[in-house]
Coordinates of C-alpha atoms and ligand atoms in Angstrom, one line a residue:
X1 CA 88.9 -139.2 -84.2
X2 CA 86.2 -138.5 -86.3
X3 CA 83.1 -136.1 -85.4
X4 CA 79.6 -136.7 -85.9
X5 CA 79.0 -133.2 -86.4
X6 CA 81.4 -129.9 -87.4
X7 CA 79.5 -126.7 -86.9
X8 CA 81.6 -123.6 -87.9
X9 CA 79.6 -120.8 -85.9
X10 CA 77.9 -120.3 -82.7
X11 CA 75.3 -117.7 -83.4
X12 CA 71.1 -118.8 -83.5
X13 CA 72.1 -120.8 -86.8
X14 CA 74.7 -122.8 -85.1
X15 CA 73.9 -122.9 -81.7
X16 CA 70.1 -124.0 -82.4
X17 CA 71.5 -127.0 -84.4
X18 CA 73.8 -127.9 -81.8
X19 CA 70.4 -127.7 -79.0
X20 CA 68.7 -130.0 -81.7
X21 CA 71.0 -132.8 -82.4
X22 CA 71.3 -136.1 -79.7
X23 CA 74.0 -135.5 -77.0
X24 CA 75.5 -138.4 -78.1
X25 CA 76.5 -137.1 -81.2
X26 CA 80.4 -135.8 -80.7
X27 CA 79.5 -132.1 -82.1
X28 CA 82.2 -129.7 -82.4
X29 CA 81.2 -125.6 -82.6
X30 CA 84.0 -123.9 -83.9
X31 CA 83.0 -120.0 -82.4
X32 CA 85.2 -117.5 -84.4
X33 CA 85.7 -114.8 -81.5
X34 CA 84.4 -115.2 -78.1
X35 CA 80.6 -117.0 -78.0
X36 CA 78.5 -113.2 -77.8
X37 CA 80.4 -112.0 -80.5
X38 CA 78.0 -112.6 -82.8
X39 CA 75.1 -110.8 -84.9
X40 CA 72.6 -112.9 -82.7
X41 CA 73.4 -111.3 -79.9
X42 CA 73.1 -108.1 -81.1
X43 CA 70.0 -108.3 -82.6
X44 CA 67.1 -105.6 -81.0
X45 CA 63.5 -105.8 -82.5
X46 CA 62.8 -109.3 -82.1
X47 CA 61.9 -112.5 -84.2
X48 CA 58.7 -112.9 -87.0
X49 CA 56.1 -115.2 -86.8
X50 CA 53.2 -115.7 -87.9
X51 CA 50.8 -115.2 -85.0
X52 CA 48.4 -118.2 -86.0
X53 CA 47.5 -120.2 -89.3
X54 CA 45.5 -117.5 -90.4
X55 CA 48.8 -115.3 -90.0
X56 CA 50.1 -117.3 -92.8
X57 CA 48.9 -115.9 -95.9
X58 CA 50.1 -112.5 -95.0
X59 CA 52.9 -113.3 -93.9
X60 CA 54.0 -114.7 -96.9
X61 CA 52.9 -112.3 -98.6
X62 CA 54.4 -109.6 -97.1
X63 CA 58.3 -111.3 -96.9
X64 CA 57.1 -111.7 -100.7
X65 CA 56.1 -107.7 -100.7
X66 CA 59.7 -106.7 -98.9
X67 CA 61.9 -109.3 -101.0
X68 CA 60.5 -107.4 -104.3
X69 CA 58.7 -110.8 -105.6
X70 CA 62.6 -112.3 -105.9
X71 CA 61.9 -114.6 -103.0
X72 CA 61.8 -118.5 -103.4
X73 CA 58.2 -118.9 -102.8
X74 CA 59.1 -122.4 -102.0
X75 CA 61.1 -121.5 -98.8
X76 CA 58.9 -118.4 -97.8
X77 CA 56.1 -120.7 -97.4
X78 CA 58.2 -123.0 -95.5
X79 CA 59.3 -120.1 -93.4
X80 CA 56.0 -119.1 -92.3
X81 CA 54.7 -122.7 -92.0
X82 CA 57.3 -123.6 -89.9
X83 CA 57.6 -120.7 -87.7
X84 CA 54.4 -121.5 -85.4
X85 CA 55.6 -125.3 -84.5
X86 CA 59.3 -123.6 -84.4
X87 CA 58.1 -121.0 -82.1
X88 CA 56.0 -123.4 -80.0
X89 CA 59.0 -125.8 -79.5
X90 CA 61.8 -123.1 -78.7
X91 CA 59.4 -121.8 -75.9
X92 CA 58.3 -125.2 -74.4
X93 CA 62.1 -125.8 -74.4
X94 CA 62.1 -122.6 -71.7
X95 CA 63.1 -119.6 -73.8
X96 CA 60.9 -116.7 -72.6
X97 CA 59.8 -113.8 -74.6
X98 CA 58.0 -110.7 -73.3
X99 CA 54.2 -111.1 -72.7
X100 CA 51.4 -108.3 -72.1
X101 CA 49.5 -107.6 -68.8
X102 CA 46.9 -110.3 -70.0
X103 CA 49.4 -113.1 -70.2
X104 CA 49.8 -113.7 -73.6
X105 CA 52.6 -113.3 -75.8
X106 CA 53.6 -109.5 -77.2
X107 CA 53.7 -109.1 -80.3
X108 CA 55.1 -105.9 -81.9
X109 CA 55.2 -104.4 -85.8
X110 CA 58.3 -103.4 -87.6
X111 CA 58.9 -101.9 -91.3
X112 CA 56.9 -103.9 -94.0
X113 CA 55.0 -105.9 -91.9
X114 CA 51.0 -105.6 -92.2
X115 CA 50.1 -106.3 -88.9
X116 CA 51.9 -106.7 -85.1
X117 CA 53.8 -110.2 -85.5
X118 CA 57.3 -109.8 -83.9
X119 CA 57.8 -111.3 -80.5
X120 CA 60.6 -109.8 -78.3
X121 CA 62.6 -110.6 -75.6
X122 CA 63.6 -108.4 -72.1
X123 CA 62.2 -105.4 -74.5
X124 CA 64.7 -104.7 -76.8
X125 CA 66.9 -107.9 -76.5
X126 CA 65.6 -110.3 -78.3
X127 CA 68.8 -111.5 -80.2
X128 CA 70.7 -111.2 -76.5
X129 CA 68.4 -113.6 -74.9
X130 CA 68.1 -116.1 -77.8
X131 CA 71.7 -116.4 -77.6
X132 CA 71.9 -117.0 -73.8
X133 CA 69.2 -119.1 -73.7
X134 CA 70.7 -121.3 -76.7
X135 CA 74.1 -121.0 -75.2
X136 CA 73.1 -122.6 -71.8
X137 CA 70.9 -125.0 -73.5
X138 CA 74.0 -126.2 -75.6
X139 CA 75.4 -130.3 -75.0
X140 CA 78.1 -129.9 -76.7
X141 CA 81.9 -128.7 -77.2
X142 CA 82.7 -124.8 -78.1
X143 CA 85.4 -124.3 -79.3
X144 CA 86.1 -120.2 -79.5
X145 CA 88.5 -118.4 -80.9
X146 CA 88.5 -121.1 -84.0
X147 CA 89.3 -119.2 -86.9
X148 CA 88.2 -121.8 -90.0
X149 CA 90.8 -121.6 -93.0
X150 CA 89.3 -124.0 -95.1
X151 CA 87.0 -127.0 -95.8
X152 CA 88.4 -130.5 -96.7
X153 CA 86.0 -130.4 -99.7
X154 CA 86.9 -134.2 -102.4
X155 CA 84.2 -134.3 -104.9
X156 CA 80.8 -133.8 -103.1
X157 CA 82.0 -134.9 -99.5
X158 CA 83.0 -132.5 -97.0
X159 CA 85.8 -134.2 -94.7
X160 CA 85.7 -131.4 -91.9
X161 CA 87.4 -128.4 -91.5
X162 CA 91.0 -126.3 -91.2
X163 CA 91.2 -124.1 -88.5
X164 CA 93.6 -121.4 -86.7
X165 CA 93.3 -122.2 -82.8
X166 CA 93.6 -119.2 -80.2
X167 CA 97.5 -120.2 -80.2
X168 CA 97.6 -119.3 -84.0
X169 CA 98.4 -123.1 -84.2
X170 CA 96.7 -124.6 -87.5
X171 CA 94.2 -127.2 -86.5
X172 CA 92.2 -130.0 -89.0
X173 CA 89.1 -131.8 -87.6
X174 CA 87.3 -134.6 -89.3
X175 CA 83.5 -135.0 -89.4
X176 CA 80.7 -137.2 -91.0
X177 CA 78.9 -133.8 -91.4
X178 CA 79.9 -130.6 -92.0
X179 CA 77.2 -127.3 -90.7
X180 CA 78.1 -124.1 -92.1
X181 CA 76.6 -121.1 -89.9
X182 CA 79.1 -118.3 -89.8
X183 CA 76.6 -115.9 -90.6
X184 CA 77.5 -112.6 -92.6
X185 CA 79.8 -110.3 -94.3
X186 CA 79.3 -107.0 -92.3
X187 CA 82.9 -106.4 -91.7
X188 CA 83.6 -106.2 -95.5
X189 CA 82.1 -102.8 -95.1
X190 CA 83.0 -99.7 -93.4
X191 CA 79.6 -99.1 -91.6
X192 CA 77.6 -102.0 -90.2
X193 CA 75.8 -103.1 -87.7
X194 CA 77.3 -106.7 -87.6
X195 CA 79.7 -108.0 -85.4
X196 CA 83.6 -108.2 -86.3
X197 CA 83.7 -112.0 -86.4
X198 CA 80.8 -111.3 -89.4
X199 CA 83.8 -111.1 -92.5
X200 CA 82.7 -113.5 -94.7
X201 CA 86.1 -115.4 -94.7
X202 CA 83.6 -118.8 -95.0
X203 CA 82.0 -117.4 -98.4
X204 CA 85.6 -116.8 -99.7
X205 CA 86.4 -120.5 -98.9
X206 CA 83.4 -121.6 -101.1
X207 CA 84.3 -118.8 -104.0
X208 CA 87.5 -120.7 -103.9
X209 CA 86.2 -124.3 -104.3
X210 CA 84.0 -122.8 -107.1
X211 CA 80.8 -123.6 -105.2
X212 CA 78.3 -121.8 -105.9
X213 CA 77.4 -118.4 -104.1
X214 CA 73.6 -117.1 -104.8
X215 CA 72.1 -113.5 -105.0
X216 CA 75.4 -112.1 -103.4
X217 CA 74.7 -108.4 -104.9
X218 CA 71.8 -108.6 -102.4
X219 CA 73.2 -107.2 -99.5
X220 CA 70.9 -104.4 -97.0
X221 CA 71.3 -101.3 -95.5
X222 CA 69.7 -100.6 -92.0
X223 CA 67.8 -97.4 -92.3
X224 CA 68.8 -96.2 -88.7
X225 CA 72.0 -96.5 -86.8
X226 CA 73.3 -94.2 -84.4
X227 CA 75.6 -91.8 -86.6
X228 CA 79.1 -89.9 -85.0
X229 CA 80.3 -93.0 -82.7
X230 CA 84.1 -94.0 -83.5
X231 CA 83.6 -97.5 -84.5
X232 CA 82.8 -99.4 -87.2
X233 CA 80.1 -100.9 -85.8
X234 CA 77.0 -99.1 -85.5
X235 CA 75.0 -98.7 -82.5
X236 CA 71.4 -99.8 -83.9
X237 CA 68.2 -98.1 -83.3
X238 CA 65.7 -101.1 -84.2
X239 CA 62.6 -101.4 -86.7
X240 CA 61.1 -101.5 -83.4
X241 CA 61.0 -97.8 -82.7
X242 CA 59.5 -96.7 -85.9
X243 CA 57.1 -99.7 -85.5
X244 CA 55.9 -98.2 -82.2
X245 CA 55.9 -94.6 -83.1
X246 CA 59.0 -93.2 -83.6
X247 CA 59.9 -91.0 -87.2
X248 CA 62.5 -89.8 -89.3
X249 CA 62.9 -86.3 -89.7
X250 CA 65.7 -83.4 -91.2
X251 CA 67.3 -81.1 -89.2
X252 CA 64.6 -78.6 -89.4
X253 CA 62.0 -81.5 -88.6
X254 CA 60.5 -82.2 -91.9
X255 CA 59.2 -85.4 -92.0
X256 CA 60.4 -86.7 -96.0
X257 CA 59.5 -90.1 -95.9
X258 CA 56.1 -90.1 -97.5
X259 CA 57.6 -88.0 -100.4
X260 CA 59.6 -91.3 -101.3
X261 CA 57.0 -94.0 -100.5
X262 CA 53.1 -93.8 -98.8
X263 CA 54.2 -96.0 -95.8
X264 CA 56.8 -93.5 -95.0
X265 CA 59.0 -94.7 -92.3
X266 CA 57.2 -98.0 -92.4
X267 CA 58.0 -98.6 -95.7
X268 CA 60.3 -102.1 -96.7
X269 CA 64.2 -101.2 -95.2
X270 CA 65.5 -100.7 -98.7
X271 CA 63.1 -98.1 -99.8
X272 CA 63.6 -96.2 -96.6
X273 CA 67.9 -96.3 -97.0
X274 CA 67.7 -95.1 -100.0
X275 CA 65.2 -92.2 -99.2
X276 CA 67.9 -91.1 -96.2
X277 CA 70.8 -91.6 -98.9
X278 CA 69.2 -89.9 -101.7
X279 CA 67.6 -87.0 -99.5
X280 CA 70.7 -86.3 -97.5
X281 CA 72.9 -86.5 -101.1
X282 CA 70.2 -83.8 -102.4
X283 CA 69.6 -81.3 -99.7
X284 CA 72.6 -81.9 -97.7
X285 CA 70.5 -81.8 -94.6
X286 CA 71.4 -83.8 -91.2
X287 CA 68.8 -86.6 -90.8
X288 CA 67.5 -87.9 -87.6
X289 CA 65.2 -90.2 -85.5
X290 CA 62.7 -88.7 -83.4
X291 CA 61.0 -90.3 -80.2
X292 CA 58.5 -87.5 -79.7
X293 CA 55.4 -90.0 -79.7
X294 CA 56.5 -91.9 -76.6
X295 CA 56.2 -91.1 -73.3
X296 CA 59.4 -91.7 -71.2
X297 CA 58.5 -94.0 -68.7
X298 CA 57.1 -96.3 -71.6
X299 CA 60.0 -95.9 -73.7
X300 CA 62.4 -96.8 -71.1
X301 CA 60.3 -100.1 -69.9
X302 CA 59.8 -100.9 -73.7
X303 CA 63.3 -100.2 -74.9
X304 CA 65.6 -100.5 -71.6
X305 CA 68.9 -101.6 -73.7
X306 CA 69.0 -98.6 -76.7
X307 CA 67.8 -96.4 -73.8
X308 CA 70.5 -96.8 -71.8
X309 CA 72.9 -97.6 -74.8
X310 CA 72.4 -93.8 -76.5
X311 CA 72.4 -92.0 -72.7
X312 CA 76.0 -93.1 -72.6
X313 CA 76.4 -91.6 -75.9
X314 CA 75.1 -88.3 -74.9
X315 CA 71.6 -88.4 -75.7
X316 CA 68.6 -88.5 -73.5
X317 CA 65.7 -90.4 -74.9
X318 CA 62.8 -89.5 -75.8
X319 CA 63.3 -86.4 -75.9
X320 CA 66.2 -85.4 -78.2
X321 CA 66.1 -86.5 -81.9
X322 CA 69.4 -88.1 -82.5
X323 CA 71.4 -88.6 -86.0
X324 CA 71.2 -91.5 -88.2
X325 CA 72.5 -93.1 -91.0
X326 CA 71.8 -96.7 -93.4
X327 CA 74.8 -98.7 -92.5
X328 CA 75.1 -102.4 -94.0
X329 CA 73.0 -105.1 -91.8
X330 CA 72.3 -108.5 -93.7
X331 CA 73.5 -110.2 -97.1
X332 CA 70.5 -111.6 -98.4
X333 CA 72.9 -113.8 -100.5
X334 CA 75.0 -117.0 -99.7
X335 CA 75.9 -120.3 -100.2
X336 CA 73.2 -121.7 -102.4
X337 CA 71.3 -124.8 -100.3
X338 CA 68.7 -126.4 -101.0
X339 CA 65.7 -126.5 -98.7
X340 CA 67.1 -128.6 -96.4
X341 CA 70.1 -127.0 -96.1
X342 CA 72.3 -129.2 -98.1
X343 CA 74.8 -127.1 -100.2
X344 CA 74.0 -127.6 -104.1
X345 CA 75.6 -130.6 -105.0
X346 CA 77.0 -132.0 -101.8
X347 CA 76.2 -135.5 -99.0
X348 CA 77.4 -133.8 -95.9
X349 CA 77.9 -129.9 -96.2
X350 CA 75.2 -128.1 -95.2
X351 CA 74.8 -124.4 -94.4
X352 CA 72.3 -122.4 -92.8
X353 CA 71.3 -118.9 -91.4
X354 CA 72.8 -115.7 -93.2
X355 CA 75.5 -117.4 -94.7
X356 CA 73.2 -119.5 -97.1
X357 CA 71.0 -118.7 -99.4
X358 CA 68.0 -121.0 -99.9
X359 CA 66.2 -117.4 -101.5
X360 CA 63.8 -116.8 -98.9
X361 CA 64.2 -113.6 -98.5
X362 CA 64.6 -112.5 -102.2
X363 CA 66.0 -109.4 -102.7
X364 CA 65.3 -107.6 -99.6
X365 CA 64.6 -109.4 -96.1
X366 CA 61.5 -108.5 -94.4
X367 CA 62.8 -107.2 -90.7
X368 CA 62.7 -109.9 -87.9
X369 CA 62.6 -112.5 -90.3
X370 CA 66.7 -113.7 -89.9
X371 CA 66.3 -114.9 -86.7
X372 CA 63.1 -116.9 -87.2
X373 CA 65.5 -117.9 -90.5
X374 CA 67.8 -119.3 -88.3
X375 CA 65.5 -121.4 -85.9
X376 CA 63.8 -122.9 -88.7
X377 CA 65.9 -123.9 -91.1
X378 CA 68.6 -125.4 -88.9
X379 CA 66.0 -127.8 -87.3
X380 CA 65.6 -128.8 -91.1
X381 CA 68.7 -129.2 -91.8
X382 CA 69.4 -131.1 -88.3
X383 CA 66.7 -133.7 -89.5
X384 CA 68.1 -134.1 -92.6
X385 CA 71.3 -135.1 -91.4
X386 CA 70.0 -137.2 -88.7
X387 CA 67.8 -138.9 -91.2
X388 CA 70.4 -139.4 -93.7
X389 CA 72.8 -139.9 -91.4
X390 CA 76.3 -140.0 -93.7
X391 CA 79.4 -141.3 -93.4
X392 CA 82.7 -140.4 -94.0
X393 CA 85.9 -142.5 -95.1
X394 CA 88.3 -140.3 -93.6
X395 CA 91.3 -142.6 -95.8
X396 CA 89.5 -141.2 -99.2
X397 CA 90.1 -137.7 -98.6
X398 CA 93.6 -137.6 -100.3
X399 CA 94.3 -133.9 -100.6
X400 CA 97.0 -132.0 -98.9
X401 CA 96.6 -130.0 -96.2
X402 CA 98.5 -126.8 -96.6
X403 CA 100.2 -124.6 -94.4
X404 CA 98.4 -121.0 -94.5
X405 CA 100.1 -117.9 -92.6
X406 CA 97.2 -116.3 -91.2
X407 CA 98.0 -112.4 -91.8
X408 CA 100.9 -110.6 -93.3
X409 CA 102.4 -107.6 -92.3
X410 CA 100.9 -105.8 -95.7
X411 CA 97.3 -106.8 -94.8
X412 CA 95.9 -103.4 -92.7
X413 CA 96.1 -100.9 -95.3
X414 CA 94.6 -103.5 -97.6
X415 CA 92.2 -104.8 -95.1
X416 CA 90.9 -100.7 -94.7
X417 CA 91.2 -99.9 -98.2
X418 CA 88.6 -102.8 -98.6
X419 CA 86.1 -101.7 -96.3
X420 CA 85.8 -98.3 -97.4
X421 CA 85.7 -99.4 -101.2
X422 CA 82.6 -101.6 -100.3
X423 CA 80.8 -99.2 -98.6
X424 CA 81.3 -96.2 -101.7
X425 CA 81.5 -98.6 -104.6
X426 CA 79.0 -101.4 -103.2
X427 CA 76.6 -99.7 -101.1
X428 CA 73.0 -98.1 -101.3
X429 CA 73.8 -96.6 -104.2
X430 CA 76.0 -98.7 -107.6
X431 CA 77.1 -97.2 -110.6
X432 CA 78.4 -99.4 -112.8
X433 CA 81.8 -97.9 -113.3
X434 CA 82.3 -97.6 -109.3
X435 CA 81.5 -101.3 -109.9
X436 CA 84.3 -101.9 -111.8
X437 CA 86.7 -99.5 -110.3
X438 CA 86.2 -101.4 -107.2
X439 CA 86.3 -105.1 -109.1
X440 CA 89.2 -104.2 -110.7
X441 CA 91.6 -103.0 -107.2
X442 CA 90.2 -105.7 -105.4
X443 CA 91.6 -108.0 -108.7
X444 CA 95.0 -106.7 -108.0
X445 CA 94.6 -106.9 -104.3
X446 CA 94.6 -110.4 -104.3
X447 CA 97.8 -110.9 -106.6
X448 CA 99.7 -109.7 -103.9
X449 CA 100.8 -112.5 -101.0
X450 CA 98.5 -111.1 -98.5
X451 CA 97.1 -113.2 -95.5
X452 CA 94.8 -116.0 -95.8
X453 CA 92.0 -114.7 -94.0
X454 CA 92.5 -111.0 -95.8
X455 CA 92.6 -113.2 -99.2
X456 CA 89.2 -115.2 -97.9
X457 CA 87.3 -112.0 -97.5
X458 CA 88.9 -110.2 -100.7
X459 CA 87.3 -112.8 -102.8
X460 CA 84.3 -112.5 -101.3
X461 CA 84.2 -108.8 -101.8
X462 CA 84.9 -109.9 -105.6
X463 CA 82.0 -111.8 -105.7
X464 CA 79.8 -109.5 -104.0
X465 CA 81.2 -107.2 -106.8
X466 CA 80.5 -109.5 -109.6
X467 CA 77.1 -110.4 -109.0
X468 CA 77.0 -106.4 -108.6
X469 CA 77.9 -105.7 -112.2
X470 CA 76.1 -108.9 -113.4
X471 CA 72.7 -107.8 -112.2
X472 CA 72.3 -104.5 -114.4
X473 CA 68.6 -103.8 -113.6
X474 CA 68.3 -102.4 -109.8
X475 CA 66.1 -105.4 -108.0
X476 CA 65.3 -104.6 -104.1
X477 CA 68.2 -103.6 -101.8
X478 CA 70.6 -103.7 -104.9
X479 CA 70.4 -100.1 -106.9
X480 CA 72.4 -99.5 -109.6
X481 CA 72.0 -96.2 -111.1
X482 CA 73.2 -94.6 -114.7
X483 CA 76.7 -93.7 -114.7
Ligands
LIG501 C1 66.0 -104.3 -85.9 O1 65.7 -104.5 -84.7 O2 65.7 -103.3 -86.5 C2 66.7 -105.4 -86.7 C3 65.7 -106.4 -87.1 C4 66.2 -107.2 -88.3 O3 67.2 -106.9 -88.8 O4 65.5 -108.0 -88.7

């Protein structure tokens, strides 16, 4: 059997593709982990648009502003364009955001953004109910616990995909088009904010098949996470606070912000990492977010999820300042596509979301603008495909489908030692010679017969890594300093 449609992912990329294309197209969604284990669902402060054509403009400019003029001016006005009719059609479709006392739609500020143009959901669950709402609003087959191995890539046709099933049993689907929209790399580093399906095994596939990966040295760092919890991922304290009043202080409340930048807090994400990093590095002094503007009854109607989130970690909001720290959040890099979210060079393989990179959001996204990313470009891409509509000859794809052992006894050390060498060697801060350091263990990392997935996400690292050294001039979120 051949399928109309492969999509590998189910987060707003994925799923919102799936919503969009005929239910009697025979899609398959190959879901990595479990369906809310994704970055979607975790997402807080809400999704960008512009309020109305006037909105435009500054929109643009502003994504322009926060992506250090790198963008693809091209897709930024494409972005903002689309994101009024995108909005429009998502909510006639039933998704609900929040609204204020006058009936119209909220619209809330974060970091970098000139005016109030984020719409939320349930307060601080925006990504949450996106996902539910795109999850029950789904025709089609999930698959979870589909863990893609490779892509049947012959020349510029995609043939479908290779895939570990939840038995560990290795799996090969057909399809007339392939949709990549696996989302991140997050789990490359020691502290994120992603979700642990987000490993960029996908990006290693297409580092292997030499296709080309764009702008993969831009990766982010969320100012403010939660800091002291055990896990890897990072309880995140949204743009949203800062946009509605809360501020980052030292341990003796001194508010430093404005000594790096005159926005201060609201200043684009990178600027305000690197401020924390480069304060804490000089004066060795705890860092922390503080609440004291809001009023608790507000805050906990505003913000019910991070209220009751940090309580169970100890700390009663608004009125205790709690520690924080830049963890990783979003590779502005990925798969290079086109507008329309065909991969360069291919029919059939398109990829949208955070895995590709069509350069919209240059070197630094502008906060809330991923998941409006995701909406938008994957009803592009779904016209595209319908409007191309390709075919497959499933008896020309002669290659051999190979046997992969999944992981290997060796990979845990390896798999740690990776993480942490990201986050010291590739993080806020590059030097060149960490650069290498790290390029050159993660070299003879993958001489070793490690797993295939541990392999996927070490060449990804290597990439990440290469681009690192290859861009010698700090640009946005990627700051190298003199060794
Ligand atoms: C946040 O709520 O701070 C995350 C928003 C984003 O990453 O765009």
């Amino acid at each position: 059997m051949i399928y109309d449609y492969i999509i590998i992912g189910a987060g707003i990329a994925g799923l919102n593709a799936a919503r969009l294309l005929p239910k009697n197209k025979r899609v398959l969604i190959l879901c990595k982990m479990s369906t809310w284990n994704s970055n979607t669902f975790w997402a807080q402060g809400g999704i960008a648009s512009a309020v109305d054509k006037s909105d435009i403009p500054t929109h643009i400019k502003d994504t322009l502003e926060a992506g250090a003029n790198y963008n693809n001016l091209e897709a930024v006005e494409l972005l903002s364009s689309e994101s009024i009719p995108t909005i429009k059609e998502i909510i006639e479709a039933g998704m609900i955001f929040d609204k204020n006392v006058d009936g119209n739609l909220a619209y809330t500020k974060e970091a970098a953004h000139s005016r109030n143009r984020i719409l939320h959901a349930q307060g601080d669950a925006t990504g949450r109910e996106i996902h539910l709402f795109l999850l029950e609003h789904c025709p089609h087959e999930i698959v979870t616990q589909a863990v893609v191995c490779d892509l049947l890539i012959q020349d510029d046709i995609c043939y479908g995909v290779q895939y570990f099933s939840s038995e560990y049993e290795q799996k090969v689907a057909f399809a007339h088009n392939t949709i990549i929209a696996s989302g991140g790399v997050g789990s490359l580093y020691k502290y994120h904010t992603n979700s642990t399906a987000n490993a960029g095994e996908i990006h290693g596939i297409i580092a292997e098949k030499n296709i080309s990966l764009k702008d993969m040295e831009m990766t982010q760092f969320h100012p403010t996470v939660l800091k002291g919890t055990s896990f890897a991922r990072k309880p995140l304290l949204s743009e949203a606070l800062r946009g509605e009043g809360a501020f980052i202080v030292d341990e003796n409340n001194k508010r430093f912000l404005f000594d790096y930048h005159p926005s201060g807090e609201l200043a684009p994400r990178d600027i305000v990492s690197r401020a924390i990093f480069d304060y804490n590095k000089k004066t060795g002094l705890g860092i922390f977010l503080s609440f004291k503007n809001f009023e608790k009854k507000a805050f906990k109607q505003r913000f019910p999820n991070i209220y009751e989130n940090i309580k169970d970690l100890g700390y009663e909001l608004p009125f205790e300042n709690v520690p924080i720290s830049p963890a990783f959040h979003y590779c502005m890099g990925g798969i290079e596509v086109a507008l329309n979210g065909l991969v360069k060079n291919f029919k059939n393989l398109y990829a949208i979301g955070e895995v590709a990179c069509n350069g919209v959001h240059g070197a630094n996204r502008l906060a809330s603008n991923s998941l409006l990313e995701g909406l938008v470009f994957s009803r592009i891409a779904v016209n595209k495909s319908l409007e191309v509509d390709f075919k497959i000859d499933k008896q020309n794809y002669k290659k051999e489908i190979k046997e992969y052992i999944r992981n290997k006894e060796i990979d845990k050390d390896i798999k740690d030692d990776l993480r942490r060498t990201m986050w010291e060697s590739a993080g806020i801060v590059r030097t060149k010679k960490e650069l290498k350091d790290a390029l050159n263990k993660i070299e003879s990392y993958l001489l070793l017969d490690v797993g295939r997935l541990l392999y996927l996400r070490l060449l990804t690292a290597k990439t990440i890594l290469k681009a690192s050294l290859q861009r010698e001039k700090s640009l946005g979120a990627h700051f190298i300093k003199e060794d």
